[in-house]
């Protein structure tokens, strides 16, 4: 599935529901803490390449051991790091269709092939069929997002364990960029499966997309091996500082996550009543849908200041925004449905009547 809107999120104004960002900025309390902390920064020094304090703070929140975690410039850097470490020309990355477009990007950088397993319309898929197809094609790495981007479908830990166990000799990477919006996580399973890697980010649920902070979690042996491939100083000192402050407010962000979940359900229930589109349940902070009127809907929303993500196959993805943003979006979709209905009626009335022959 190719995107008709580029991956770069260069829109800065309007109702932005296209990049799966948190709709709220940091609190005033956090802002003041960051300002105070900046006063202690030694700007003439290189940042801590090991991200020692950042990893320590993250592990306290996530209940992990520091030796299990490597920090990077967003989880994107770490996904690319994993592909670069294990793949190359002639090797095959196995993923889903659809899934996060950056997997293809990094595989292409290292001249690796990409094999995709087609999911059902709602993003669901048979794990047994996925395993059988991968084995038959002798793949070299598995990488998939869970919850899936863009569909929002999520496999249970029990299903993901089947995948990890079925491919013991190759790395299995579970991208949990939207993990905070789902009830399960494979982070605690990394010691049970030597081939398992889990990536996380602070760009989504923590609202720090501008800071570019991500983590890869695995057993200590794998993490030590990965460090050899990572460029030094990739996470700047300011980002490390801001991330530490944000992680100290983890309970506040959990409250934001609960609000997003509630808004997700409200928006889903509202959208599913509309006749011109189909939407699917999601375990992330967005809703995925399809419509034969998708291209017209995208233009209509843009004309009214709303940006959502669109794809070439008449599908789209809507980020869950604030209550006000979601209400506005739903009202626009309802108005669009009425416009579509009027056009259909007008076209029918303008059709020439067939002559009646006796």
CSV table of C-alpha atoms in Angstrom, one decimal, residues 68-208:
chain,number,residue,atom,x,y,z
A,68,UNK,CA,18.1,-4.7,28.5
A,69,UNK,CA,17.6,-1.3,26.9
A,70,UNK,CA,19.3,0.8,24.2
A,71,UNK,CA,18.2,4.4,23.5
A,72,UNK,CA,18.1,6.0,20.1
A,73,UNK,CA,17.0,9.0,18.0
A,74,UNK,CA,13.4,7.8,17.9
A,75,UNK,CA,12.5,4.2,17.4
A,76,UNK,CA,13.1,4.8,13.7
A,77,UNK,CA,16.9,4.9,14.2
A,78,UNK,CA,16.7,1.6,16.2
A,79,UNK,CA,14.6,-0.1,13.6
A,80,UNK,CA,17.1,0.9,10.9
A,81,UNK,CA,19.9,-0.2,13.2
A,82,UNK,CA,18.4,-3.7,13.5
A,83,UNK,CA,17.9,-4.0,9.8
A,84,UNK,CA,21.4,-2.9,9.1
A,85,UNK,CA,22.9,-5.3,11.7
A,86,UNK,CA,21.1,-8.4,10.4
A,87,UNK,CA,20.2,-7.8,6.8
A,88,UNK,CA,22.0,-7.0,3.6
A,89,UNK,CA,21.9,-7.8,-0.1
A,90,UNK,CA,20.1,-11.1,-0.8
A,91,UNK,CA,18.5,-11.2,2.7
A,92,UNK,CA,14.7,-11.0,3.2
A,93,UNK,CA,12.8,-8.9,5.7
A,94,UNK,CA,9.3,-10.3,6.4
A,95,UNK,CA,6.5,-7.9,7.4
A,96,UNK,CA,2.8,-7.2,6.9
A,97,UNK,CA,0.9,-5.5,4.2
A,98,UNK,CA,0.0,-2.9,5.3
A,99,UNK,CA,2.5,-1.9,7.9
A,100,UNK,CA,4.9,1.0,8.7
A,101,UNK,CA,6.5,2.3,5.5
A,102,UNK,CA,9.9,2.9,7.1
A,103,UNK,CA,10.6,-0.9,7.2
A,104,UNK,CA,10.7,-0.8,3.4
A,105,UNK,CA,12.9,2.3,3.5
A,106,UNK,CA,15.6,0.8,5.7
A,107,UNK,CA,15.5,-2.5,3.9
A,108,UNK,CA,16.1,-0.7,0.6
A,109,UNK,CA,19.0,1.2,2.2
A,110,UNK,CA,20.7,-2.1,2.8
A,111,UNK,CA,19.6,-3.7,-0.4
A,112,UNK,CA,17.5,-6.3,1.4
A,113,UNK,CA,14.3,-7.8,-0.1
A,114,UNK,CA,10.9,-7.3,1.5
A,115,UNK,CA,8.3,-10.1,1.7
A,116,UNK,CA,4.9,-9.0,2.8
A,117,UNK,CA,2.0,-11.0,4.2
A,118,UNK,CA,-1.3,-9.6,3.2
A,119,UNK,CA,-3.7,-8.9,6.1
A,120,UNK,CA,-7.5,-8.9,6.0
A,121,UNK,CA,-9.3,-5.7,5.5
A,122,UNK,CA,-9.4,-4.9,9.2
A,123,UNK,CA,-5.7,-5.6,9.7
A,124,UNK,CA,-6.3,-9.1,11.3
A,125,UNK,CA,-4.4,-12.2,10.1
A,126,UNK,CA,-3.9,-15.8,10.8
A,127,UNK,CA,-0.7,-16.4,12.8
A,128,UNK,CA,-0.5,-20.0,11.5
A,129,UNK,CA,-0.7,-18.8,7.9
A,130,UNK,CA,1.8,-16.0,8.6
A,131,UNK,CA,4.3,-18.6,10.1
A,132,UNK,CA,3.8,-21.1,7.3
A,133,UNK,CA,4.4,-18.4,4.6
A,134,UNK,CA,7.5,-17.1,6.3
A,135,UNK,CA,9.0,-20.6,6.7
A,136,UNK,CA,8.3,-21.5,3.1
A,137,UNK,CA,10.1,-18.4,1.9
A,138,UNK,CA,13.0,-18.8,4.4
A,139,UNK,CA,13.0,-15.2,5.6
A,140,UNK,CA,15.9,-13.7,7.5
A,141,UNK,CA,14.1,-11.2,9.8
A,142,UNK,CA,10.6,-10.5,11.0
A,143,UNK,CA,9.5,-6.9,11.7
A,144,UNK,CA,5.9,-5.9,12.4
A,145,UNK,CA,4.1,-3.2,14.3
A,146,UNK,CA,1.7,-4.2,17.1
A,147,UNK,CA,-0.7,-2.5,17.3
A,148,UNK,CA,-0.4,-2.3,13.5
A,149,UNK,CA,0.2,1.0,11.7
A,150,UNK,CA,-2.1,1.9,10.0
A,151,UNK,CA,-5.0,-0.5,10.8
A,152,UNK,CA,-4.8,-0.4,14.6
A,153,UNK,CA,-5.2,-4.2,14.8
A,154,UNK,CA,-3.2,-5.9,17.6
A,155,UNK,CA,-2.2,-9.5,18.2
A,156,UNK,CA,-2.2,-10.8,21.8
A,157,UNK,CA,1.0,-11.7,23.5
A,158,UNK,CA,0.0,-15.4,23.2
A,159,UNK,CA,-0.1,-15.1,19.4
A,160,UNK,CA,3.2,-13.1,19.2
A,161,UNK,CA,4.9,-15.8,21.3
A,162,UNK,CA,3.9,-18.3,18.6
A,163,UNK,CA,5.7,-16.2,16.0
A,164,UNK,CA,8.8,-15.7,18.2
A,165,UNK,CA,9.0,-19.5,18.9
A,166,UNK,CA,8.4,-20.5,15.3
A,167,UNK,CA,11.5,-18.6,14.1
A,168,UNK,CA,14.2,-19.2,16.8
A,169,UNK,CA,17.2,-18.6,14.5
A,170,UNK,CA,16.2,-15.2,13.1
A,171,UNK,CA,15.5,-11.9,14.9
A,172,UNK,CA,11.8,-11.1,15.5
A,173,UNK,CA,11.2,-7.4,16.0
A,174,UNK,CA,7.9,-6.2,17.5
A,175,UNK,CA,7.4,-2.4,17.0
A,176,UNK,CA,5.3,-1.2,19.9
A,177,UNK,CA,5.2,2.5,18.9
A,178,UNK,CA,1.6,2.6,20.0
A,179,UNK,CA,1.9,0.1,22.9
A,180,UNK,CA,0.7,2.5,25.6
A,181,UNK,CA,-2.8,2.4,23.9
A,182,UNK,CA,-3.0,-1.4,24.0
A,183,UNK,CA,-3.3,-3.6,27.1
A,184,UNK,CA,-0.5,-6.0,26.3
A,185,UNK,CA,3.2,-5.7,25.6
A,186,UNK,CA,6.1,-8.1,24.8
A,187,UNK,CA,8.7,-6.1,26.7
A,188,UNK,CA,8.8,-8.6,29.6
A,189,UNK,CA,9.2,-11.5,27.2
A,190,UNK,CA,12.7,-10.7,25.9
A,191,UNK,CA,14.5,-13.0,28.4
A,192,UNK,CA,12.2,-15.9,27.3
A,193,UNK,CA,13.0,-15.6,23.6
A,194,UNK,CA,16.7,-14.9,22.7
A,195,UNK,CA,15.6,-13.7,19.2
A,196,UNK,CA,13.1,-11.2,20.4
A,197,UNK,CA,13.4,-7.4,20.1
A,198,UNK,CA,10.8,-4.8,21.1
A,199,UNK,CA,10.9,-1.1,20.2
A,200,UNK,CA,9.2,1.7,22.0
A,201,UNK,CA,9.0,5.5,21.5
A,202,UNK,CA,8.1,8.6,23.4
A,203,UNK,CA,6.8,10.3,20.3
A,204,UNK,CA,3.2,9.1,20.7
A,205,UNK,CA,1.7,8.6,24.1
A,206,UNK,CA,4.3,10.9,25.7
A,207,UNK,CA,3.8,13.6,23.1
A,208,UNK,CA,7.6,14.1,22.5
